[in-house]
Structures are given as structure tokens and as C-alpha cells.
Short mmCIF file of C-alpha atoms and ligand atoms in Angstrom, two decimals:
data_model
loop_
_atom_site.label_atom_id
_atom_site.label_comp_id
_atom_site.label_asym_id
_atom_site.label_seq_id
_atom_site.Cartn_x
_atom_site.Cartn_y
_atom_site.Cartn_z
CA UNK J 1 0.00 0.00 0.00
CA UNK J 2 1.06 3.58 -0.28
CA UNK J 3 2.98 4.90 2.70
CA UNK J 4 4.49 8.35 2.39
CA UNK J 5 8.20 7.86 1.77
CA UNK J 6 10.67 9.23 4.33
CA UNK J 7 12.86 10.72 1.59
CA UNK J 8 11.26 14.17 1.12
CA UNK J 9 12.15 14.21 -2.59
CA UNK J 10 10.73 10.82 -3.53
CA UNK J 11 7.50 11.48 -5.45
CA UNK J 12 4.17 9.96 -4.40
CA UNK J 13 2.10 10.49 -7.56
CA UNK J 14 4.74 9.82 -10.19
CA UNK J 15 5.72 6.31 -11.15
CA UNK J 16 9.03 4.84 -10.13
CA UNK J 17 10.17 2.01 -7.86
CA UNK J 18 11.33 3.00 -4.34
CA UNK J 19 15.02 2.51 -5.08
CA UNK J 20 17.63 2.58 -7.85
CA UNK J 21 17.85 4.02 -11.32
CA UNK J 22 15.16 4.51 -13.92
CA UNK J 23 15.08 6.28 -17.27
CA UNK J 24 12.85 6.02 -20.36
CA UNK J 25 9.27 4.76 -20.27
CA UNK J 26 9.15 1.59 -22.40
CA UNK J 27 6.71 -1.01 -23.61
CA UNK J 28 3.62 1.16 -23.26
CA UNK J 29 0.58 -0.84 -24.31
CA UNK J 30 -2.99 -1.47 -23.34
CA UNK J 31 -3.46 -5.22 -22.99
CA UNK J 32 -5.83 -7.50 -21.04
CA UNK J 33 -7.66 -4.51 -19.57
CA UNK J 34 -4.48 -2.90 -18.22
CA UNK J 35 -2.26 0.01 -19.09
CA UNK J 36 1.24 -1.44 -19.07
CA UNK J 37 4.05 0.96 -18.28
CA UNK J 38 7.56 -0.47 -18.39
CA UNK J 39 10.70 1.59 -17.92
CA UNK J 40 14.46 1.42 -18.21
CA UNK J 41 15.64 0.20 -14.83
CA UNK J 42 18.86 -0.71 -13.09
CA UNK J 43 17.68 -2.92 -10.21
CA UNK J 44 21.12 -2.79 -8.55
CA UNK J 45 21.93 0.88 -8.10
CA UNK J 46 21.15 4.54 -8.75
CA UNK J 47 23.25 4.82 -11.91
CA UNK J 48 22.70 4.01 -15.59
CA UNK J 49 23.93 0.41 -15.88
CA UNK J 50 22.52 -3.15 -16.17
CA UNK J 51 19.45 -1.99 -18.00
CA UNK J 52 16.35 -4.09 -17.38
CA UNK J 53 12.70 -3.27 -18.04
CA UNK J 54 10.81 -2.61 -14.82
CA UNK J 55 7.04 -2.97 -15.12
CA UNK J 56 3.89 -1.36 -13.68
CA UNK J 57 0.33 -1.94 -14.74
CA UNK J 58 -2.98 -0.32 -13.92
CA UNK J 59 -6.62 -0.40 -14.92
CA UNK J 60 -7.29 3.25 -14.07
CA UNK J 61 -3.95 5.16 -14.08
CA UNK J 62 -4.32 5.67 -10.30
CA UNK J 63 -3.89 2.27 -8.71
CA UNK J 64 -0.70 0.61 -9.85
CA UNK J 65 0.74 -2.83 -9.48
CA UNK J 66 4.46 -3.37 -9.80
CA UNK J 67 5.01 -6.60 -11.71
CA UNK J 68 8.27 -8.58 -11.78
CA UNK J 69 11.04 -7.15 -13.95
CA UNK J 70 9.89 -7.77 -17.53
CA UNK J 71 13.19 -7.97 -19.38
CA UNK J 72 16.68 -8.74 -18.13
CA UNK J 73 19.93 -8.99 -20.12
CA UNK J 74 20.84 -12.53 -21.19
CA UNK J 75 24.46 -13.31 -20.26
CA UNK J 76 26.40 -13.84 -23.49
CA UNK J 77 23.30 -13.00 -25.54
CA UNK J 78 22.51 -10.26 -28.04
CA UNK J 79 21.29 -8.04 -25.17
CA UNK J 80 24.08 -9.12 -22.79
CA UNK J 81 24.81 -5.56 -21.64
CA UNK J 82 21.31 -4.15 -21.54
CA UNK J 83 17.71 -4.36 -22.66
CA UNK J 84 17.46 -0.84 -23.99
CA UNK J 85 14.39 1.13 -25.00
CA UNK J 86 11.46 0.16 -27.18
CA UNK J 87 7.73 -0.35 -27.07
CA UNK J 88 5.23 -3.20 -26.98
CA UNK J 89 2.08 -4.13 -28.83
CA UNK J 90 -0.94 -6.17 -27.88
CA UNK J 91 -1.44 -8.87 -30.51
CA UNK J 92 -4.40 -11.07 -29.58
CA UNK J 93 -3.45 -13.19 -26.59
CA UNK J 94 0.16 -12.08 -26.57
CA UNK J 95 2.15 -8.96 -25.89
CA UNK J 96 5.25 -8.48 -27.97
CA UNK J 97 7.99 -6.14 -26.78
CA UNK J 98 10.41 -4.64 -29.30
CA UNK J 99 13.63 -3.29 -27.86
CA UNK J 100 17.22 -2.28 -28.50
CA UNK J 101 19.73 -5.03 -27.83
CA UNK J 102 22.77 -3.44 -26.22
CA UNK J 103 26.24 -4.91 -26.19
CA UNK J 104 29.34 -2.92 -25.33
CA UNK J 105 31.26 -4.59 -28.17
CA UNK J 106 28.81 -3.30 -30.85
CA UNK J 107 28.03 0.35 -31.66
CA UNK J 108 24.53 -0.30 -33.02
CA UNK J 109 21.65 -1.40 -30.83
CA UNK J 110 19.68 -3.61 -33.22
CA UNK J 111 16.09 -4.62 -32.63
CA UNK J 112 15.11 -7.76 -30.79
CA UNK J 113 11.85 -8.94 -29.22
CA UNK J 114 10.34 -10.73 -26.25
CA UNK J 115 6.88 -12.22 -25.92
CA UNK J 116 4.48 -12.59 -23.03
CA UNK J 117 1.49 -14.93 -23.00
CA UNK J 118 0.38 -14.21 -19.43
CA UNK J 119 -0.51 -10.54 -19.46
CA UNK J 120 3.04 -9.32 -19.06
CA UNK J 121 3.91 -11.29 -15.93
CA UNK J 122 6.60 -13.38 -17.64
CA UNK J 123 8.44 -12.77 -20.89
CA UNK J 124 10.35 -15.04 -23.25
CA UNK J 125 13.15 -13.30 -25.13
CA UNK J 126 13.59 -14.38 -28.74
CA UNK J 127 17.35 -14.68 -28.19
CA UNK J 128 18.31 -13.58 -31.69
CA UNK J 129 18.10 -10.26 -33.48
CA UNK J 130 14.86 -9.43 -35.28
CA UNK J 131 16.57 -7.14 -37.80
CA UNK J 132 20.26 -8.11 -37.96
CA UNK J 133 21.24 -6.04 -41.04
CA UNK J 134 21.21 -2.28 -40.77
CA UNK J 135 20.57 0.10 -43.66
CA UNK J 136 23.65 1.64 -45.23
CA UNK J 137 24.94 5.00 -44.07
CA UNK J 138 23.64 4.68 -40.53
CA UNK J 139 25.91 5.75 -37.65
CA UNK J 140 23.50 5.36 -34.72
CA UNK J 141 20.54 2.96 -34.57
CA UNK J 142 18.18 2.20 -31.67
CA UNK J 143 14.75 2.34 -30.03
CA UNK J 144 12.03 0.65 -32.12
CA UNK J 145 8.46 1.94 -32.01
CA UNK J 146 5.87 -0.46 -33.48
CA UNK J 147 2.23 0.28 -34.27
CA UNK J 148 -0.61 -1.11 -36.35
CA UNK J 149 -2.02 1.00 -39.14
CA UNK J 150 -3.85 0.28 -42.38
CA UNK J 151 -3.85 -3.49 -41.93
CA UNK J 152 -0.10 -3.84 -41.47
CA UNK J 153 2.50 -3.40 -38.75
CA UNK J 154 4.89 -0.50 -38.97
CA UNK J 155 8.06 0.32 -37.07
CA UNK J 156 10.22 3.38 -36.63
CA UNK J 157 13.82 3.10 -35.44
CA UNK J 158 15.80 6.08 -34.15
CA UNK J 159 18.95 6.83 -36.03
CA UNK J 160 21.75 9.16 -37.05
CA UNK J 161 23.01 9.11 -40.63
CA UNK J 162 26.70 9.41 -41.40
CA UNK J 163 26.06 12.53 -43.50
CA UNK J 164 24.89 14.53 -40.46
CA UNK J 165 21.14 14.01 -40.62
CA UNK J 166 19.06 12.61 -37.79
CA UNK J 167 16.43 10.15 -38.98
CA UNK J 168 13.50 7.97 -38.01
CA UNK J 169 13.72 4.87 -40.21
CA UNK J 170 10.53 3.15 -41.34
CA UNK J 171 9.93 -0.61 -41.61
CA UNK J 172 6.76 -2.56 -42.42
CA UNK J 173 5.60 -6.09 -41.74
CA UNK J 174 2.49 -8.20 -42.18
CA UNK J 175 3.26 -10.58 -39.31
CA UNK J 176 5.61 -8.80 -36.83
CA UNK J 177 8.38 -11.20 -37.96
CA UNK J 178 9.50 -10.28 -41.49
CA UNK J 179 10.31 -6.58 -41.66
CA UNK J 180 10.93 -4.63 -44.87
CA UNK J 181 12.90 -1.41 -44.80
CA UNK J 182 11.06 1.52 -46.41
CA UNK J 183 13.66 4.29 -45.98
CA UNK J 184 13.67 7.31 -43.66
CA UNK J 185 10.18 8.38 -42.56
CA UNK J 186 11.68 11.78 -41.69
CA UNK J 187 15.27 13.03 -41.66
CA UNK J 188 16.67 16.44 -40.80
CA UNK J 189 19.96 18.22 -40.27
CA UNK J 190 20.12 19.91 -36.85
CA UNK J 191 18.06 23.04 -36.46
CA UNK J 192 18.15 25.45 -33.51
CA UNK J 193 14.88 25.74 -31.56
CA UNK J 194 15.80 27.85 -28.53
CA UNK J 195 19.04 28.93 -26.87
CA UNK J 196 21.00 25.73 -26.26
CA UNK J 197 18.33 23.52 -27.84
CA UNK J 198 18.38 22.01 -31.32
CA UNK J 199 16.83 19.06 -33.09
CA UNK J 200 19.96 16.91 -32.68
CA UNK J 201 22.38 14.95 -34.82
CA UNK J 202 20.58 11.74 -33.91
CA UNK J 203 17.07 10.80 -32.82
CA UNK J 204 16.35 8.43 -29.98
CA UNK J 205 12.96 6.97 -29.08
CA UNK J 206 10.90 8.08 -32.11
CA UNK J 207 7.14 7.99 -31.39
CA UNK J 208 4.35 8.51 -33.86
CA UNK J 209 0.94 9.89 -33.01
CA UNK J 210 -1.37 9.51 -35.97
CA UNK J 211 -4.89 10.81 -36.27
CA UNK J 212 -7.74 9.35 -38.34
CA UNK J 213 -7.63 12.39 -40.66
CA UNK J 214 -4.11 11.63 -41.88
CA UNK J 215 -2.49 14.26 -39.70
CA UNK J 216 0.12 13.18 -37.21
CA UNK J 217 3.03 14.14 -35.02
CA UNK J 218 6.45 12.60 -34.87
CA UNK J 219 8.08 12.96 -31.46
CA UNK J 220 11.82 12.40 -31.21
CA UNK J 221 14.41 12.76 -28.49
CA UNK J 222 17.32 14.81 -29.79
CA UNK J 223 20.68 13.23 -29.12
CA UNK J 224 24.20 14.45 -29.65
CA UNK J 225 27.13 12.03 -30.08
CA UNK J 226 29.24 14.03 -27.61
CA UNK J 227 26.69 15.52 -25.24
CA UNK J 228 24.21 12.61 -25.21
CA UNK J 229 20.48 13.24 -24.56
CA UNK J 230 19.39 16.83 -25.13
CA UNK J 231 15.73 17.81 -25.54
CA UNK J 232 12.52 16.42 -26.99
CA UNK J 233 11.18 17.67 -30.29
CA UNK J 234 7.79 17.37 -32.01
CA UNK J 235 7.15 17.60 -35.73
CA UNK J 236 3.54 17.76 -36.80
CA UNK J 237 2.51 17.10 -40.37
CA UNK J 238 1.07 14.32 -42.45
CA UNK J 239 2.29 11.20 -44.15
CA UNK J 240 2.50 10.76 -47.88
CA UNK J 241 3.52 7.31 -49.12
CA UNK J 242 5.90 6.39 -46.36
CA UNK J 243 7.43 9.84 -45.89
CA UNK J 244 6.38 12.27 -43.19
CA UNK J 245 5.81 15.79 -44.52
CA UNK J 246 6.69 17.82 -41.46
CA UNK J 247 5.99 21.37 -40.38
CA UNK J 248 8.60 23.32 -38.42
CA UNK J 249 9.83 21.50 -35.29
CA UNK J 250 8.98 22.69 -31.77
CA UNK J 251 10.16 21.69 -28.31
CA UNK J 252 7.71 19.19 -26.87
CA UNK J 253 8.48 20.36 -23.33
CA UNK J 254 10.19 23.62 -22.40
CA UNK J 255 11.81 22.37 -19.19
CA UNK J 256 15.35 21.12 -18.70
CA UNK J 257 14.46 17.73 -17.20
CA UNK J 258 12.24 15.94 -19.69
CA UNK J 259 13.35 13.32 -22.19
CA UNK J 260 12.48 10.13 -24.06
CA UNK J 261 8.69 10.42 -23.84
CA UNK J 262 6.67 7.49 -25.11
CA UNK J 263 3.10 7.13 -26.37
CA UNK J 264 0.35 4.74 -25.42
CA UNK J 265 -2.76 4.59 -27.65
CA UNK J 266 -5.56 4.10 -25.11
CA UNK J 267 -8.63 2.02 -26.00
CA UNK J 268 -10.88 5.10 -25.74
CA UNK J 269 -8.97 6.79 -28.56
CA UNK J 270 -6.77 9.02 -26.40
CA UNK J 271 -3.03 9.25 -26.87
CA UNK J 272 -1.32 9.04 -23.48
CA UNK J 273 2.30 9.98 -22.98
CA UNK J 274 4.83 9.52 -20.19
CA UNK J 275 8.30 11.07 -20.19
CA UNK J 276 11.44 10.50 -18.16
CA UNK J 277 12.39 13.29 -15.77
CA UNK J 278 16.02 12.92 -14.75
CA UNK J 279 17.73 14.21 -11.64
CA UNK J 280 18.98 17.79 -11.51
CA UNK J 281 21.37 17.35 -8.60
CA UNK J 282 24.92 16.12 -8.20
CA UNK J 283 25.57 12.39 -8.53
CA UNK J 284 26.99 12.19 -4.98
CA UNK J 285 23.63 13.27 -3.65
CA UNK J 286 21.87 10.82 -5.96
CA UNK J 287 24.11 8.02 -4.66
CA UNK J 288 23.28 8.92 -1.07
CA UNK J 289 19.55 9.01 -1.89
CA UNK J 290 19.80 5.63 -3.64
CA UNK J 291 17.37 6.47 -6.46
CA UNK J 292 17.36 8.45 -9.68
CA UNK J 293 14.72 9.46 -12.21
CA UNK J 294 10.95 9.32 -12.36
CA UNK J 295 8.23 9.07 -14.98
CA UNK J 296 6.13 12.16 -15.54
CA UNK J 297 2.41 12.21 -14.98
CA UNK J 298 0.50 10.50 -17.77
CA UNK J 299 -0.41 13.21 -20.26
CA UNK J 300 -3.14 13.35 -22.85
CA UNK J 301 -1.71 14.47 -26.16
CA UNK J 302 -3.86 16.01 -28.88
CA UNK J 303 -3.24 17.79 -32.14
CA UNK J 304 -4.59 21.34 -32.28
CA UNK J 305 -6.33 22.73 -35.35
CA UNK J 306 -3.11 24.61 -36.08
CA UNK J 307 -1.09 21.39 -35.91
CA UNK J 308 0.28 22.16 -32.43
CA UNK J 309 0.98 19.21 -30.17
CA UNK J 310 -0.94 19.81 -26.94
CA UNK J 311 -0.46 18.14 -23.61
CA UNK J 312 -2.47 18.14 -20.43
CA UNK J 313 -2.47 15.83 -17.41
CA UNK J 314 -4.64 12.73 -17.92
CA UNK J 315 -8.12 13.55 -16.67
CA UNK J 316 -8.02 10.59 -14.25
CA UNK J 317 -5.52 12.52 -12.13
CA UNK J 318 -8.22 14.95 -11.03
CA UNK J 319 -9.36 12.33 -8.58
CA UNK J 320 -6.00 12.49 -6.79
CA UNK J 321 -7.07 15.92 -5.56
CA UNK J 322 -7.94 15.47 -1.91
CA UNK J 323 -10.97 17.76 -1.86
CA UNK J 324 -9.50 20.27 0.60
CA UNK J 325 -8.89 23.19 -1.71
CA UNK J 326 -6.96 26.34 -0.99
CA UNK J 327 -8.61 29.20 -2.79
CA UNK J 328 -7.36 32.75 -2.93
CA UNK J 329 -8.09 35.73 -5.09
CA UNK J 330 -7.12 39.36 -4.90
CA UNK J 331 -4.40 41.65 -6.07
CA UNK J 332 -1.09 42.95 -4.81
CA UNK J 333 1.61 45.35 -5.87
CA UNK J 334 4.21 43.63 -3.65
CA UNK J 335 3.62 40.22 -2.03
CA UNK J 336 0.48 38.43 -0.85
CA UNK J 337 0.27 35.23 1.20
CA UNK J 338 -2.16 32.79 -0.40
CA UNK J 339 -2.01 29.87 2.04
CA UNK J 340 -0.18 26.61 2.56
CA UNK J 341 0.08 23.35 0.64
CA UNK J 342 1.58 19.92 1.17
CA UNK J 343 4.67 18.98 -0.87
CA UNK J 344 2.48 17.22 -3.44
CA UNK J 345 -0.23 19.42 -4.84
CA UNK J 346 -2.17 20.36 -7.96
CA UNK J 347 -2.87 24.03 -8.60
CA UNK J 348 -4.74 26.13 -11.12
CA UNK J 349 -4.19 29.87 -11.39
CA UNK J 350 -5.23 32.84 -13.39
CA UNK J 351 -2.77 35.73 -13.18
CA UNK J 352 -3.16 39.21 -14.61
CA UNK J 353 -0.15 41.44 -14.58
CA UNK J 354 -0.82 45.14 -14.97
CA UNK J 355 1.61 47.82 -16.15
CA UNK J 356 3.95 49.23 -15.15
CA UNK J 357 4.84 45.97 -13.36
CA UNK J 358 8.02 44.54 -14.85
CA UNK J 359 7.36 41.06 -13.53
CA UNK J 360 5.03 39.19 -11.26
CA UNK J 361 3.71 35.74 -10.60
CA UNK J 362 3.58 32.95 -8.08
CA UNK J 363 6.16 31.84 -5.58
CA UNK J 364 6.29 28.50 -3.82
CA UNK J 365 8.18 29.20 -0.60
CA UNK J 366 9.70 26.09 0.97
CA UNK J 367 11.69 27.40 3.92
CA UNK J 368 10.39 29.17 7.01
CA UNK J 369 12.62 32.22 6.48
CA UNK J 370 11.48 32.67 2.87
CA UNK J 371 14.94 32.28 1.36
CA UNK J 372 14.13 29.06 -0.52
CA UNK J 373 11.52 29.31 -3.24
CA UNK J 374 10.55 28.28 -6.74
CA UNK J 375 9.56 31.34 -8.71
CA UNK J 376 7.11 31.36 -11.62
CA UNK J 377 6.79 34.81 -13.10
CA UNK J 378 5.43 36.50 -16.17
CA UNK J 379 7.78 38.42 -18.43
CA UNK J 380 5.29 40.91 -19.92
CA UNK J 381 7.71 42.10 -22.57
CA UNK J 382 7.83 38.71 -24.27
CA UNK J 383 4.64 37.14 -22.90
CA UNK J 384 6.76 34.26 -21.59
CA UNK J 385 6.42 32.50 -18.30
CA UNK J 386 9.77 32.24 -16.55
CA UNK J 387 10.36 29.34 -14.18
CA UNK J 388 13.30 30.16 -11.95
CA UNK J 389 14.89 27.55 -9.70
CA UNK J 390 17.95 29.61 -8.76
CA UNK J 391 16.66 29.80 -5.17
CA UNK J 392 14.67 26.58 -5.15
CA UNK J 393 17.12 24.69 -2.96
CA UNK J 394 19.44 25.82 -0.19
CA UNK J 395 21.53 22.74 -0.98
CA UNK J 396 24.35 23.72 -3.37
CA UNK J 397 24.27 20.27 -4.97
CA UNK J 398 20.92 21.10 -6.62
CA UNK J 399 21.10 22.53 -10.13
CA UNK J 400 19.80 26.04 -10.77
CA UNK J 401 18.80 27.92 -13.90
CA UNK J 402 15.83 29.81 -15.31
CA UNK J 403 13.64 28.43 -18.07
CA UNK J 404 11.10 30.06 -20.34
CA UNK J 405 7.86 28.79 -21.75
CA UNK J 406 6.35 30.89 -24.55
CA UNK J 407 2.79 32.12 -24.19
CA UNK J 408 2.52 34.97 -26.69
CA UNK J 409 -1.27 34.70 -26.49
CA UNK J 410 -0.99 36.03 -22.93
CA UNK J 411 0.10 39.55 -23.87
CA UNK J 412 -2.52 42.24 -23.31
CA UNK J 413 -2.51 45.99 -23.91
CA UNK J 414 -1.63 46.64 -20.27
CA UNK J 415 0.43 43.58 -19.35
CA UNK J 416 -0.35 39.90 -19.57
CA UNK J 417 -3.05 37.44 -18.52
CA UNK J 418 -2.05 33.84 -18.01
CA UNK J 419 -3.82 30.69 -16.92
CA UNK J 420 -1.77 27.78 -15.77
CA UNK J 421 -1.90 24.44 -14.04
CA UNK J 422 0.99 23.39 -11.87
CA UNK J 423 1.44 19.92 -10.45
CA UNK J 424 4.21 19.62 -7.87
CA UNK J 425 5.19 16.30 -6.37
CA UNK J 426 8.01 16.79 -3.85
CA UNK J 427 10.93 17.20 -6.27
CA UNK J 428 9.23 17.55 -9.64
CA UNK J 429 7.15 20.39 -11.05
CA UNK J 430 5.06 20.05 -14.21
CA UNK J 431 3.60 23.22 -15.62
CA UNK J 432 0.76 23.07 -18.16
CA UNK J 433 -0.62 25.98 -20.17
CA UNK J 434 -3.96 26.15 -22.00
CA UNK J 435 -2.02 26.21 -25.28
CA UNK J 436 -0.89 22.65 -24.47
CA UNK J 437 2.71 23.74 -23.88
CA UNK J 438 4.44 22.21 -20.88
CA UNK J 439 7.54 22.69 -18.78
CA UNK J 440 8.97 19.97 -16.56
CA UNK J 441 11.71 20.50 -14.02
CA UNK J 442 13.17 19.00 -10.88
CA UNK J 443 13.92 20.96 -7.72
CA UNK J 444 14.99 19.93 -4.23
CA UNK J 445 13.52 21.95 -1.38
CA UNK J 446 15.29 21.47 1.95
CA UNK J 447 12.70 23.10 4.22
CA UNK J 448 9.95 21.15 5.96
CA UNK J 449 6.31 21.41 5.01
CA UNK J 450 3.82 22.96 4.89
CA UNK J 451 4.95 25.07 1.99
CA UNK J 452 3.59 28.56 1.34
CA UNK J 453 2.16 30.02 -1.82
CA UNK J 454 2.62 33.71 -2.49
CA UNK J 455 1.71 36.12 -5.28
CA UNK J 456 4.31 38.74 -6.19
CA UNK J 457 4.51 41.86 -8.33
CA UNK J 458 7.51 44.10 -8.94
CA UNK J 459 8.13 47.34 -10.78
CA UNK J 460 5.17 49.45 -9.64
CA UNK J 461 2.13 47.80 -11.20
CA UNK J 462 0.07 45.04 -9.63
CA UNK J 463 -0.92 41.46 -10.15
CA UNK J 464 -4.44 40.07 -9.90
CA UNK J 465 -4.66 36.41 -8.94
CA UNK J 466 -7.21 33.64 -8.64
CA UNK J 467 -5.67 30.46 -7.33
CA UNK J 468 -7.03 27.07 -6.29
CA UNK J 469 -4.82 24.30 -4.96
CA UNK J 470 -5.48 20.77 -3.78
CA UNK J 471 -3.13 18.48 -1.93
CA UNK J 472 -2.51 15.28 -3.86
CA UNK J 473 -3.31 11.80 -2.66
CA UNK J 474 -0.50 9.34 -3.42
CA UNK J 475 -0.93 6.72 -6.09
CA UNK J 476 -1.86 3.37 -4.65
CA UNK J 477 1.02 1.07 -5.58
CA UNK J 478 0.97 -2.64 -4.88
CA UNK J 479 4.46 -4.00 -5.12
CA UNK J 480 5.51 -7.50 -6.10
CA UNK J 481 7.30 -8.16 -2.80
CA UNK J 482 4.10 -7.29 -0.90
CA UNK J 483 2.08 -9.49 -3.22
CA UNK J 484 4.43 -12.46 -2.69
CA UNK J 485 4.56 -11.84 1.07
CA UNK J 486 0.77 -11.98 1.10
CA UNK J 487 0.62 -15.18 -0.89
CA UNK J 488 3.22 -16.73 1.47
CA UNK J 489 0.83 -15.99 4.34
CA UNK J 490 -2.16 -17.66 2.73
C1 FRU F 501 17.29 7.36 -24.16
C2 FRU F 501 18.18 6.16 -24.27
C3 FRU F 501 17.77 5.26 -25.41
C4 FRU F 501 18.35 3.94 -25.00
C5 FRU F 501 18.13 3.96 -23.52
C6 FRU F 501 19.22 3.31 -22.71
O1 FRU F 501 17.32 7.94 -22.90
O2 FRU F 501 19.53 6.53 -24.37
O3 FRU F 501 18.23 5.70 -26.66
O4 FRU F 501 17.72 2.87 -25.64
O5 FRU F 501 18.05 5.31 -23.13
O6 FRU F 501 18.90 3.28 -21.35
#
């Protein structure tokens, strides 16, 4: 059952096991009445090594069951050094997982599979590679994404091409066994998206959201051969004969700590998405904590009329709100106390900044003396929301920085008006705007709860605010060890 963890930074409404390392969500599929959420997992420590697939499942996205590790490296086998990322499909009675087979003595991570006939409880690896021969001119190759469309199976594989383009390579199959290479679905040379953010020399974890009207969005995780994982990029567009005709790329999430998101087509037609949010603190601290990484909230992803890729928290999460709302409305030209919240909360706000204020917004104060706070403020000159974690931890091992999320629609004649939803869960903040833009970041408050919410304005004008906040109930998580302890008792 869910007991609040003693570690104040361990989330309660974000998926991850209690200990050790996790990264990408993997194997997302709806099968036998359950949402299956696997993830890259090192069961032995808080660092990226020994990659297995951990496994949760749920019928409602709120009550989760941790199943036994789904995939483990086979000593001496094709995946001897790691079962890397991929997805899974439900195919009648069976689930088939497609994943990258990692060996340290091979630069490519070719595709292999595993099959489960008991609802994901046990898996049989195929033992050999599914696609042993790689296309020519490929210098990085990994992370299959398989889906069913138009009466056949299709697969994208993330790649870098030797000529400097990043690519998502397309394969097709009638039976999930024989795969025929169709060429790049999309390829691009790197393009700058924001300061320090570009579309990458290689693409990891390609994901494809396709609508019934032929429109779609290709989501890729931009990777650099020297710097490694960078940011996540979305291309919307439409397919024509095996090629994706893409509009201009955009960042899928404007925060620094979001990567390798993966899609799950839900049976009710929704596209759900989970991302990996990595740690933003020094490794020594991670080692002492004994855990690293978490999966974001499940998000509903839709395509706007204008082709924009929009995200919002899955509607199921509304029932994690505990019913005891903080509500506050008013205005201030300096600082106003709004009330207190627990370290896991869900908040909606409408903020109106009036000239000549130069900035204003919300502050989450996490130390009694007010010196530790996460600041979310409007920049009325650009219409951006600035999320500032420079003061969000008194511990110097926490990373700082300020991050911007565009909301040009917020600019008004006399300032800016912004609506937002903020979900905070101990050390992760996810910000959602009505435009569907998001910003995910990690922060590590050192002060005890309750935390305080404040509204701030600076520069002479004032801010009007309407805020509602609910403390969050933890997910209910039933873990395998508890399940086996119970069956030992009976
Ligand atoms: C993305 C990634 C994938 C790879 C996996 C290894 O974060 O690097 O490309 O398959 O993680 O854990």
C-alpha cells in the first residue's frame, strides 16, 4: 500500500520504484484490460547500468501494481549488456515487446523482441536479433516503435546518418516477424529551436501519433554524439507514401528535465504519454539518496487545429485531488500570502499582470525564512512564463537555472493574462498551459512542510490572482514483494 516515503524528494504520484535508477518509459501498451508501463531500470543501483525493463500496470492510471522485472539482459546473448528502449504491442493473446539489444562490443543497438502470454507477468526473449542487417549510411541505430495502421504493422527506429542528418527509419511487416525497410520516414539536419536547444544529430525513441484524418506528429528525443540526450522535439505534419511531410519543429516540453517520452494509444482513442524526468542534482547526492529518475504524470496528447501538439495531465488525475482546496483571489503590488500546501499538490491559477509591473507571478516558498523558493513569473515584454529555480534549494548540490515557456497569447494591452496548471510532487514540477505547452523540471527543497504560496509583483504595477490548490493523494502502488509476502501468508 502507499505509505508516504521518508525521503522528502521521492514522489508519491509519479511512477518509479522505491530505489535505484530509472530512465525512459518503455513497452507502453494497453493489454488485457491494463495500461502497461515499463521503464528502463537498473535494479542494482542509482546509476545508468545493467538496464532491465521494470514494469507497472494499472486499470485506471491511479492504482498501480508493480510486476516482476519484464526484461533482463541474457548473459552472453545479443542483449548481454542491456535491454534498452522500445515499445510493446498487444497482438491477440500475446504482448510483444520490441527493444534495443545493447552490447558494449557493438556500436549499433539492433532490434530484438520478447513475448508474453500471461498478461506481461513473464516474458520469453527471442534470443536472436529481429533485424540483424542495418541500412547503409547509418551511424546510430536504436529504439524501435511499433504500431498497427492500415492493416499492417509498422516500425520506426531512431537513427543518425553518417552525412549529419538525424532520422526515423521506417519498416513494415504483415506478421511482426519479417520486416521490410522503407527508408527514412523523416530526416533532418540539426536546427536550432531555442538557446542551447536544437533538433539533434541523432534521434532516440521516435514515437508517432497519428490521427484518423491523416495528420500526425512525430516525437523524437534529440541526441548528440558528444553531449548525449538533449531535448525532446515534435514535428507535426502528415504522411504521404511512407514519408512524413513535417511542419517546423517545436520543443515538446520547455523544461530542462524531460526526455524520451513514449506514447500509449488508449482504447478510448486518447493518446497518453509519459516522459522520463532525470535528476537535476549532483551524482553524490543521488548516490546517497539511492534512487534516480521518475516518470512524468500520464499526459493526454492532442493535435490542435493549427497542428500544435498539446499536452495536459490525464483527466483521471483529477481524482488524486484530496478535496481540501486552498482558494485565494485578490491583487497585490508587492507580495500576498495565499495559504499553505503539502509537498504534493495540484494548482490552477489565473494571473493578470498590470503595467507598469516589470514582472510578477507565483512563488512556492519552501523554507520558514522565505529564502528558498521556486519562482514562476510572467515576463510581460515577451509574454513568456519564466520558471526560476535559482533559489529553489538551499543545498548547493541542486542545479539552478531559469527556463522560459512561450505564451505569446498572454500579452494584453496593459500587461499579460495567463492561466496555468501546476502539479508539484516533492521534487518535480510540471507546468501546463492552456495552449498545451508544458515545462517539466526538478527541484529539491530542503525546508519542511507545509509550503507557502505567495503572489508577487515588482516594478510598480500590480498582479491580480485567482488560485485554487489541492493536496494530492499518493498513487496506490501494490508491489511484487508485498504481493508475494501476502501469498506466502495464505
Ligand atoms: C534514451 C536512451 C535510449 C536507449 C536507452 C538506454 O534515454 O539513451 O536511446 O535505448 O536510453 O537506457
